[in-house]
Amino acid sequence: MKILSVNAGSSSLKFQMYEMPEEKKLISGVFERIGMDNSFYTIKFNGEKIQKEKDLKNHKEAFSILIDELKEYKVVEDLSEIKGVGHRVVQGGDYFDKSVVIDKEVKEKIKEFSCLAPLHNPAALIGIEASETVIPGAVNVAVFDTAFHQTMPIENYLYALPYEWASKYKIRRYGAHGTSHKYVSARMNEILGRTNTKLITCHIGNGASISAIKDGKCINTSMGLTPNAGLIMGTRCGDIDATIVTYMIKNYNMTAEEIENVMNKESGYLGISELSSDSRDIEDGIAKGNDKCILAQKMYVKRVVDYIAKYYVELGGCDAIVFTAGLGENSISTRREILDSLEVLGVKIDEKANNVRGEEKLITLPSSKIAAYIIPTDEELMISRDTYNLI
Ligand code: AMP
């Protein structure tokens, strides 16, 4: 059965098609700059990458071209072969604790939660509607980034604000990257050969979050009401004293929008290093003795270690720490610095094993009290699995 997995952003649309249940990836690609000048798309097929420039007015047009390409590459001969389309939806609020088949009510709810993800949820709805029009015979499934975190206990998702703010304004911790945390924790359990495990999963990419997972269920996660909580990220600050916001408004006449922009787009690695949001540039800067890059990396690592320590206590121990996403899979030095800082918990890195990028691998010594693994994430496959299972 052919399943299409779709991740629609405000001006982009990523896709992958799988043959299920074999989980064989048939084709993938991304449409970029939709609705803007110089739009283009890239297709990956049979190990080849092809880029085409094309005027893309909207997501529906991108979707139609996607279908034409599927036929061109003979991935499908007839649209009826596509039985399901899985859509990544960033915010499912406290309503969705699992993936669901999309109907009118589900779309209404996704719209309702747009206030919590104003850039992402409307884009997902556009993607869903484009899919409904272009592939009318397929079942559409919504896979929420927040759903995996719905098992958190109330003391972990509530903020110590007036209780009414949670019920009336929906203010609480929702978390994000749930599909990735779910994927890597399930894979980790597969490797360990059991499900009664205590795992700490570090999804550290441009966006970064960390989760405590007990017996396959999330009990805590570092992102909050929005993705700008917890870890230091490429351009986001993560945890700060919330009163900094009103302090800047009152004393320096900044607007709420300006502050939000700084906290989301000009902070993190970029804000501290004053150089780049990309850890590869930070690593280069460190090699050249750039003090601000050294500081940015120190702060970055420290925050991850703080969370691992906190979740270690909360879980009552830990069987494995999992690294995934851009830095988690590729930054040898970041993983080393994190694991070295955890020596006090009996963590012993295997330097040679850690010297890899993008490979599933155990990177601690047999004598390490906690194992650490690199597990490359695959959110698209997880979306396809959920879609296949619902069909
Ligand atoms: P993601 O958001 O998961 O795609 O992660 C993107 C980030 O991963 C980039 O901005 C880099 O900071 C980091 N990254 C990717 N490749 C490498 C690499 N080879 N070494 C260090 N960091 C990397």
Tab-separated table of C-alpha atoms and ligand atoms in Angstrom:
chain	number	residue	atom	x	y	z
A	1	MET	CA	0.000	0.000	0.000
A	2	LYS	CA	1.347	3.445	-0.928
A	3	ILE	CA	1.312	6.124	1.761
A	4	LEU	CA	2.318	9.738	1.282
A	5	SER	CA	3.719	11.672	4.224
A	6	VAL	CA	3.393	15.448	4.055
A	7	ASN	CA	4.863	18.261	6.109
A	8	ALA	CA	3.436	21.614	5.004
A	9	GLY	CA	5.128	24.767	6.277
A	10	SER	CA	4.028	28.329	5.618
A	11	SER	CA	5.940	28.452	2.316
A	12	SER	CA	7.179	24.903	1.914
A	13	LEU	CA	5.903	21.375	1.462
A	14	LYS	CA	8.049	18.342	2.202
A	15	PHE	CA	6.939	14.880	1.173
A	16	GLN	CA	7.991	11.255	1.206
A	17	MET	CA	6.205	8.268	-0.237
A	18	TYR	CA	6.479	4.809	1.264
A	19	GLU	CA	5.424	1.341	0.307
A	20	MET	CA	3.813	0.026	3.485
A	21	PRO	CA	4.040	-2.105	5.539
A	22	GLU	CA	7.510	-2.797	4.064
A	23	GLU	CA	8.497	0.794	5.000
A	24	LYS	CA	10.293	1.139	1.684
A	25	LYS	CA	10.946	4.770	0.779
A	26	LEU	CA	9.991	5.276	-2.866
A	27	ILE	CA	10.555	8.980	-3.443
A	28	SER	CA	10.932	12.187	-1.448
A	29	GLY	CA	11.179	15.887	-2.065
A	30	VAL	CA	10.544	19.419	-0.984
A	31	PHE	CA	8.759	22.381	-2.545
A	32	GLU	CA	10.195	25.709	-1.409
A	33	ARG	CA	9.273	29.393	-1.583
A	34	ILE	CA	5.615	28.553	-2.347
A	35	GLY	CA	3.728	31.784	-3.115
A	36	MET	CA	7.022	33.699	-3.474
A	37	ASP	CA	9.438	34.615	-6.269
A	38	ASN	CA	12.025	32.059	-7.394
A	39	SER	CA	10.079	29.075	-6.127
A	40	PHE	CA	11.540	25.646	-6.860
A	41	TYR	CA	11.355	22.016	-5.867
A	42	THR	CA	13.763	19.178	-5.324
A	43	ILE	CA	13.059	15.484	-5.822
A	44	LYS	CA	15.131	12.597	-4.523
A	45	PHE	CA	14.648	9.347	-6.407
A	46	ASN	CA	16.864	6.278	-6.751
A	47	GLY	CA	19.815	8.032	-5.099
A	48	GLU	CA	19.565	11.012	-7.482
A	49	LYS	CA	18.608	14.564	-6.540
A	50	ILE	CA	16.915	16.745	-9.143
A	51	GLN	CA	16.064	20.428	-8.649
A	52	LYS	CA	13.510	22.222	-10.826
A	53	GLU	CA	12.563	25.873	-10.887
A	54	LYS	CA	8.826	26.361	-11.149
A	55	ASP	CA	6.328	29.073	-10.326
A	56	LEU	CA	4.420	27.708	-7.303
A	57	LYS	CA	1.441	29.950	-6.525
A	58	ASN	CA	0.072	27.959	-3.621
A	59	HIS	CA	0.158	24.600	-1.842
A	60	LYS	CA	-2.562	23.168	-4.078
A	61	GLU	CA	-0.421	23.818	-7.122
A	62	ALA	CA	2.602	22.265	-5.387
A	63	PHE	CA	0.443	19.235	-4.604
A	64	SER	CA	-0.669	18.889	-8.239
A	65	ILE	CA	2.949	19.040	-9.427
A	66	LEU	CA	3.878	16.484	-6.787
A	67	ILE	CA	1.273	14.103	-8.219
A	68	ASP	CA	2.519	14.724	-11.784
A	69	GLU	CA	6.052	13.904	-10.645
A	70	LEU	CA	4.913	10.708	-8.920
A	71	LYS	CA	3.445	9.636	-12.251
A	72	GLU	CA	6.465	10.864	-14.238
A	73	TYR	CA	8.797	8.779	-12.070
A	74	LYS	CA	6.318	5.889	-12.323
A	75	VAL	CA	6.060	5.709	-8.526
A	76	VAL	CA	2.309	5.537	-9.081
A	77	GLU	CA	0.422	4.838	-12.271
A	78	ASP	CA	-2.967	5.734	-10.916
A	79	LEU	CA	-3.877	8.021	-8.000
A	80	SER	CA	-6.081	5.307	-6.530
A	81	GLU	CA	-2.859	3.511	-5.505
A	82	ILE	CA	-2.307	6.188	-2.821
A	83	LYS	CA	-4.444	4.907	0.013
A	84	GLY	CA	-3.426	7.399	2.670
A	85	VAL	CA	-1.841	10.788	3.207
A	86	GLY	CA	-0.349	11.541	6.631
A	87	HIS	CA	0.003	15.198	7.572
A	88	ARG	CA	2.324	16.611	10.194
A	89	VAL	CA	0.366	18.990	12.428
A	90	VAL	CA	2.411	20.956	14.966
A	91	GLN	CA	-0.229	21.724	17.579
A	92	GLY	CA	-3.025	19.404	18.656
A	93	GLY	CA	-3.569	21.131	22.005
A	94	ASP	CA	-4.876	18.979	24.842
A	95	TYR	CA	-7.508	17.431	22.551
A	96	PHE	CA	-5.437	15.003	20.470
A	97	ASP	CA	-3.385	12.370	22.271
A	98	LYS	CA	-2.849	10.297	19.136
A	99	SER	CA	-2.981	10.490	15.361
A	100	VAL	CA	-6.484	10.597	13.866
A	101	VAL	CA	-8.292	10.265	10.548
A	102	ILE	CA	-9.146	13.779	9.404
A	103	ASP	CA	-12.785	14.808	9.145
A	104	LYS	CA	-14.597	18.154	9.405
A	105	GLU	CA	-14.407	18.192	13.200
A	106	VAL	CA	-10.680	17.439	13.232
A	107	LYS	CA	-10.081	20.323	10.831
A	108	GLU	CA	-12.106	22.633	13.065
A	109	LYS	CA	-9.969	21.621	16.052
A	110	ILE	CA	-6.711	22.155	14.120
A	111	LYS	CA	-8.038	25.610	13.254
A	112	GLU	CA	-8.956	26.248	16.902
A	113	PHE	CA	-5.397	25.444	18.019
A	114	SER	CA	-3.905	27.800	15.412
A	115	CYS	CA	-3.700	30.435	18.146
A	116	LEU	CA	-0.965	28.267	19.719
A	117	ALA	CA	0.896	27.651	16.433
A	118	PRO	CA	0.001	30.583	14.179
A	119	LEU	CA	2.588	29.798	11.496
A	120	HIS	CA	2.244	26.042	11.425
A	121	ASN	CA	-1.363	24.920	11.938
A	122	PRO	CA	-2.836	27.084	9.126
A	123	ALA	CA	-0.141	25.723	6.772
A	124	ALA	CA	-1.069	22.149	7.728
A	125	LEU	CA	-4.734	22.908	6.981
A	126	ILE	CA	-3.782	24.228	3.549
A	127	GLY	CA	-1.826	21.014	2.938
A	128	ILE	CA	-4.772	18.880	4.086
A	129	GLU	CA	-7.212	20.714	1.843
A	130	ALA	CA	-4.846	20.495	-1.127
A	131	SER	CA	-4.540	16.756	-0.552
A	132	GLU	CA	-8.324	16.310	-0.257
A	133	THR	CA	-8.829	18.072	-3.596
A	134	VAL	CA	-5.981	16.512	-5.539
A	135	ILE	CA	-6.185	12.922	-4.179
A	136	PRO	CA	-9.901	12.600	-3.331
A	137	GLY	CA	-9.732	8.826	-2.833
A	138	ALA	CA	-7.088	8.856	-0.086
A	139	VAL	CA	-7.705	8.820	3.663
A	140	ASN	CA	-6.069	11.858	5.299
A	141	VAL	CA	-4.506	11.420	8.725
A	142	ALA	CA	-3.269	14.104	11.134
A	143	VAL	CA	-0.113	13.289	13.111
A	144	PHE	CA	0.415	15.797	15.903
A	145	ASP	CA	3.807	16.938	17.244
A	146	THR	CA	2.178	17.387	20.642
A	147	ALA	CA	0.289	14.075	20.912
A	148	PHE	CA	3.155	11.968	22.313
A	149	HIS	CA	3.556	14.407	25.213
A	150	GLN	CA	-0.076	14.152	26.319
A	151	THR	CA	0.854	11.428	28.824
A	152	MET	CA	2.741	13.948	31.005
A	153	PRO	CA	1.359	14.189	34.532
A	154	ILE	CA	-0.379	17.457	35.403
A	155	GLU	CA	2.394	18.590	37.761
A	156	ASN	CA	4.755	18.551	34.773
A	157	TYR	CA	2.563	20.308	32.250
A	158	LEU	CA	1.016	22.990	34.417
A	159	TYR	CA	2.760	26.339	34.959
A	160	ALA	CA	2.514	27.867	38.447
A	161	LEU	CA	0.260	30.615	37.127
A	162	PRO	CA	-3.355	31.082	38.204
A	163	TYR	CA	-5.058	27.727	37.592
A	164	GLU	CA	-7.681	29.473	35.502
A	165	TRP	CA	-5.062	30.422	32.884
A	166	ALA	CA	-4.807	26.747	31.955
A	167	SER	CA	-8.542	26.131	31.700
A	168	LYS	CA	-9.519	29.494	30.234
A	169	TYR	CA	-6.522	30.362	28.040
A	170	LYS	CA	-5.104	26.852	27.395
A	171	ILE	CA	-1.749	27.898	28.876
A	172	ARG	CA	0.248	24.798	29.740
A	173	ARG	CA	3.219	22.776	28.517
A	174	TYR	CA	2.417	20.942	25.283
A	175	GLY	CA	5.937	20.099	24.077
A	176	ALA	CA	6.922	19.516	20.463
A	177	HIS	CA	8.983	17.144	18.282
A	178	GLY	CA	6.707	14.407	19.701
A	179	THR	CA	6.825	12.353	16.514
A	180	SER	CA	10.616	12.271	16.692
A	181	HIS	CA	10.760	11.455	20.426
A	182	LYS	CA	8.220	8.682	19.821
A	183	TYR	CA	10.187	7.271	16.886
A	184	VAL	CA	13.606	7.202	18.551
A	185	SER	CA	12.270	5.922	21.886
A	186	ALA	CA	10.411	3.086	20.127
A	187	ARG	CA	13.578	2.225	18.200
A	188	MET	CA	15.623	2.391	21.428
A	189	ASN	CA	13.230	-0.052	23.099
A	190	GLU	CA	13.542	-2.333	20.079
A	191	ILE	CA	17.350	-2.287	20.439
A	192	LEU	CA	17.119	-2.905	24.212
A	193	GLY	CA	14.615	-5.678	23.578
A	194	ARG	CA	12.091	-4.503	26.178
A	195	THR	CA	9.533	-1.769	26.786
A	196	ASN	CA	9.942	-1.273	30.550
A	197	THR	CA	12.687	1.290	30.052
A	198	LYS	CA	13.763	4.705	31.323
A	199	LEU	CA	14.974	6.814	28.421
A	200	ILE	CA	16.151	10.384	27.933
A	201	THR	CA	15.791	11.386	24.281
A	202	CYS	CA	17.686	14.444	23.039
A	203	HIS	CA	16.315	15.824	19.775
A	204	ILE	CA	18.957	18.473	19.201
A	205	GLY	CA	18.774	20.155	15.826
A	206	ASN	CA	18.147	23.754	14.916
A	207	GLY	CA	15.116	23.408	17.177
A	208	ALA	CA	15.938	21.322	20.241
A	209	SER	CA	13.996	19.456	22.886
A	210	ILE	CA	14.587	16.691	25.366
A	211	SER	CA	12.131	14.200	26.836
A	212	ALA	CA	11.935	11.799	29.768
A	213	ILE	CA	10.249	8.586	28.645
A	214	LYS	CA	9.208	5.822	31.024
A	215	ASP	CA	7.887	2.499	29.703
A	216	GLY	CA	7.328	4.079	26.299
A	217	LYS	CA	5.353	7.038	27.648
A	218	CYS	CA	6.497	10.642	27.861
A	219	ILE	CA	6.520	11.932	31.425
A	220	ASN	CA	8.282	15.251	30.821
A	221	THR	CA	9.600	17.340	27.975
A	222	SER	CA	11.520	20.589	27.714
A	223	MET	CA	9.453	22.554	25.205
A	224	GLY	CA	6.473	24.359	26.664
A	225	LEU	CA	3.426	26.263	25.502
A	226	THR	CA	5.562	27.047	22.466
A	227	PRO	CA	8.783	25.591	21.057
A	228	ASN	CA	10.753	28.412	22.682
A	229	ALA	CA	11.279	26.745	26.053
A	230	GLY	CA	13.901	24.461	27.512
A	231	LEU	CA	17.151	24.018	25.623
A	232	ILE	CA	19.234	26.687	23.921
A	233	MET	CA	18.666	26.349	20.154
A	234	GLY	CA	20.042	27.713	16.889
A	235	THR	CA	18.207	31.028	17.207
A	236	ARG	CA	15.863	30.493	20.193
A	237	CYS	CA	16.787	31.288	23.772
A	238	GLY	CA	14.899	28.454	25.507
A	239	ASP	CA	14.289	28.907	29.244
A	240	ILE	CA	14.632	32.481	30.514
A	241	ASP	CA	13.184	34.515	33.363
A	242	ALA	CA	9.793	35.476	31.889
A	243	THR	CA	9.975	38.915	33.479
A	244	ILE	CA	12.780	39.856	31.061
A	245	VAL	CA	9.948	40.470	28.574
A	246	THR	CA	8.113	43.078	30.643
A	247	TYR	CA	11.434	44.552	31.800
A	248	MET	CA	12.428	45.271	28.185
A	249	ILE	CA	8.965	46.640	27.379
A	250	LYS	CA	8.947	48.985	30.386
A	251	ASN	CA	12.558	50.157	30.333
A	252	TYR	CA	13.614	50.021	26.686
A	253	ASN	CA	10.322	50.620	24.855
A	254	MET	CA	10.525	47.389	22.949
A	255	THR	CA	7.253	45.956	21.668
A	256	ALA	CA	6.051	42.461	22.432
A	257	GLU	CA	6.520	41.544	18.752
A	258	GLU	CA	10.116	42.815	18.710
A	259	ILE	CA	10.980	40.826	21.812
A	260	GLU	CA	9.311	37.713	20.470
A	261	ASN	CA	11.316	38.086	17.277
A	262	VAL	CA	14.597	38.456	19.190
A	263	MET	CA	13.827	35.478	21.425
A	264	ASN	CA	12.930	33.257	18.464
A	265	LYS	CA	15.213	34.436	15.684
A	266	GLU	CA	18.188	36.290	17.171
A	267	SER	CA	19.022	34.346	20.320
A	268	GLY	CA	20.520	30.936	21.118
A	269	TYR	CA	23.761	30.014	19.343
A	270	LEU	CA	23.341	33.040	17.071
A	271	GLY	CA	22.671	35.521	19.880
A	272	ILE	CA	25.623	34.485	22.044
A	273	SER	CA	28.177	33.804	19.293
A	274	GLU	CA	27.119	36.859	17.251
A	275	LEU	CA	28.235	34.684	14.369
A	276	SER	CA	25.899	31.869	13.399
A	277	SER	CA	22.993	29.648	14.407
A	278	ASP	CA	24.692	26.624	12.878
A	279	SER	CA	26.783	24.420	15.129
A	280	ARG	CA	29.224	23.732	12.277
A	281	ASP	CA	30.124	27.441	12.237
A	282	ILE	CA	30.328	27.445	16.028
A	283	GLU	CA	32.729	24.476	15.853
A	284	ASP	CA	34.837	26.343	13.275
A	285	GLY	CA	34.803	29.446	15.494
A	286	ILE	CA	35.949	27.396	18.489
A	287	ALA	CA	38.805	25.934	16.423
A	288	LYS	CA	39.888	29.511	15.647
A	289	GLY	CA	39.709	30.497	19.328
A	290	ASN	CA	36.583	32.688	19.025
A	291	ASP	CA	35.608	33.442	22.666
A	292	LYS	CA	31.917	33.970	21.948
A	293	CYS	CA	31.653	30.649	20.104
A	294	ILE	CA	33.390	28.936	23.032
A	295	LEU	CA	30.891	30.559	25.421
A	296	ALA	CA	27.863	29.706	23.225
A	297	GLN	CA	28.909	26.052	23.125
A	298	LYS	CA	29.554	25.938	26.879
A	299	MET	CA	26.083	27.335	27.572
A	300	TYR	CA	24.468	25.031	25.003
A	301	VAL	CA	26.012	21.890	26.477
A	302	LYS	CA	25.352	22.982	30.056
A	303	ARG	CA	21.629	23.386	29.384
A	304	VAL	CA	21.369	19.904	27.854
A	305	VAL	CA	23.268	18.419	30.801
A	306	ASP	CA	21.010	20.275	33.297
A	307	TYR	CA	17.954	18.680	31.693
A	308	ILE	CA	19.487	15.207	31.538
A	309	ALA	CA	20.342	15.457	35.255
A	310	LYS	CA	16.820	16.630	36.080
A	311	TYR	CA	15.196	13.836	34.060
A	312	TYR	CA	17.603	11.249	35.472
A	313	VAL	CA	16.289	12.078	38.936
A	314	GLU	CA	12.693	12.244	37.747
A	315	LEU	CA	12.913	8.854	36.028
A	316	GLY	CA	14.711	7.352	39.021
A	317	GLY	CA	17.655	6.355	36.840
A	318	CYS	CA	18.139	5.929	33.124
A	319	ASP	CA	18.745	2.979	30.802
A	320	ALA	CA	19.770	4.990	27.766
A	321	ILE	CA	20.343	8.501	26.503
A	322	VAL	CA	19.440	8.900	22.836
A	323	PHE	CA	20.883	11.558	20.527
A	324	THR	CA	19.034	12.519	17.375
A	325	ALA	CA	18.410	15.364	14.840
A	326	GLY	CA	21.050	17.617	13.212
A	327	LEU	CA	23.497	18.023	16.103
A	328	GLY	CA	22.538	14.831	17.907
A	329	GLU	CA	23.304	12.760	14.828
A	330	ASN	CA	26.252	14.742	13.494
A	331	SER	CA	28.053	16.856	16.064
A	332	ILE	CA	30.765	14.602	17.467
A	333	SER	CA	32.105	17.292	19.792
A	334	THR	CA	28.688	18.278	21.215
A	335	ARG	CA	27.868	14.660	22.062
A	336	ARG	CA	31.325	14.214	23.599
A	337	GLU	CA	31.034	17.343	25.750
A	338	ILE	CA	27.558	16.334	26.974
A	339	LEU	CA	28.609	12.784	27.844
A	340	ASP	CA	31.861	13.925	29.488
A	341	SER	CA	29.823	16.227	31.756
A	342	LEU	CA	27.762	13.218	32.856
A	343	GLU	CA	30.753	11.275	34.161
A	344	VAL	CA	29.461	11.785	37.700
A	345	LEU	CA	26.487	9.556	36.786
A	346	GLY	CA	28.874	6.841	35.635
A	347	VAL	CA	28.635	7.671	31.927
A	348	LYS	CA	31.686	6.540	29.967
A	349	ILE	CA	31.917	7.596	26.371
A	350	ASP	CA	33.466	5.323	23.746
A	351	GLU	CA	35.497	7.971	21.880
A	352	LYS	CA	36.048	5.799	18.823
A	353	ALA	CA	32.404	4.807	18.500
A	354	ASN	CA	31.348	8.436	18.939
A	355	ASN	CA	33.465	9.442	15.956
A	356	VAL	CA	30.600	8.979	13.465
A	357	ARG	CA	27.876	11.046	11.853
A	358	GLY	CA	24.311	10.049	11.033
A	359	GLU	CA	24.627	6.373	12.003
A	360	GLU	CA	22.691	4.328	14.501
A	361	LYS	CA	25.331	3.450	17.073
A	362	LEU	CA	26.080	2.715	20.720
A	363	ILE	CA	28.607	5.380	21.761
A	364	THR	CA	29.365	4.423	25.363
A	365	LEU	CA	31.678	1.742	26.745
A	366	PRO	CA	30.281	-1.539	28.135
A	367	SER	CA	31.292	-0.322	31.631
A	368	SER	CA	29.140	2.844	31.314
A	369	LYS	CA	26.301	2.926	33.881
A	370	ILE	CA	24.035	4.572	31.310
A	371	ALA	CA	24.202	3.631	27.632
A	372	ALA	CA	24.120	6.385	25.021
A	373	TYR	CA	23.051	5.837	21.443
A	374	ILE	CA	22.809	7.826	18.245
A	375	ILE	CA	19.501	7.015	16.572
A	376	PRO	CA	18.782	8.998	13.394
A	377	THR	CA	15.213	10.238	13.570
A	378	ASP	CA	12.639	9.629	10.845
A	379	GLU	CA	9.528	11.675	11.465
A	380	GLU	CA	8.199	11.022	7.969
A	381	LEU	CA	8.354	7.266	8.451
A	382	MET	CA	6.569	7.645	11.803
A	383	ILE	CA	3.828	9.667	10.049
A	384	SER	CA	3.495	6.941	7.418
A	385	ARG	CA	3.341	4.227	10.085
A	386	ASP	CA	0.552	6.011	11.959
A	387	THR	CA	-1.320	6.616	8.702
A	388	TYR	CA	-0.959	2.990	7.627
A	389	ASN	CA	-2.091	1.746	11.043
A	390	LEU	CA	-5.190	3.958	10.983
A	391	ILE	CA	-6.168	2.762	7.518
B	1	AMP	P1	17.897	19.917	12.078
B	1	AMP	O1	17.070	21.069	12.545
B	1	AMP	O2	17.637	18.653	12.805
B	1	AMP	O3	17.881	19.748	10.576
B	1	AMP	O4	19.409	20.302	12.445
B	1	AMP	C1	20.120	21.313	11.772
B	1	AMP	C2	21.336	21.670	12.551
B	1	AMP	O5	22.169	20.525	12.793
B	1	AMP	C3	22.261	22.636	11.821
B	1	AMP	O6	21.849	23.950	11.957
B	1	AMP	C4	23.578	22.381	12.519
B	1	AMP	O7	23.639	23.176	13.668
B	1	AMP	C5	23.516	20.919	12.935
B	1	AMP	N1	24.361	20.066	12.080
B	1	AMP	C6	24.062	19.491	10.917
B	1	AMP	N2	25.126	18.799	10.424
B	1	AMP	C7	26.134	18.955	11.306
B	1	AMP	C8	27.503	18.503	11.382
B	1	AMP	N3	28.024	17.730	10.444
B	1	AMP	N4	28.219	18.870	12.453
B	1	AMP	C9	27.705	19.637	13.415
B	1	AMP	N5	26.422	20.099	13.409
B	1	AMP	C10	25.660	19.767	12.376
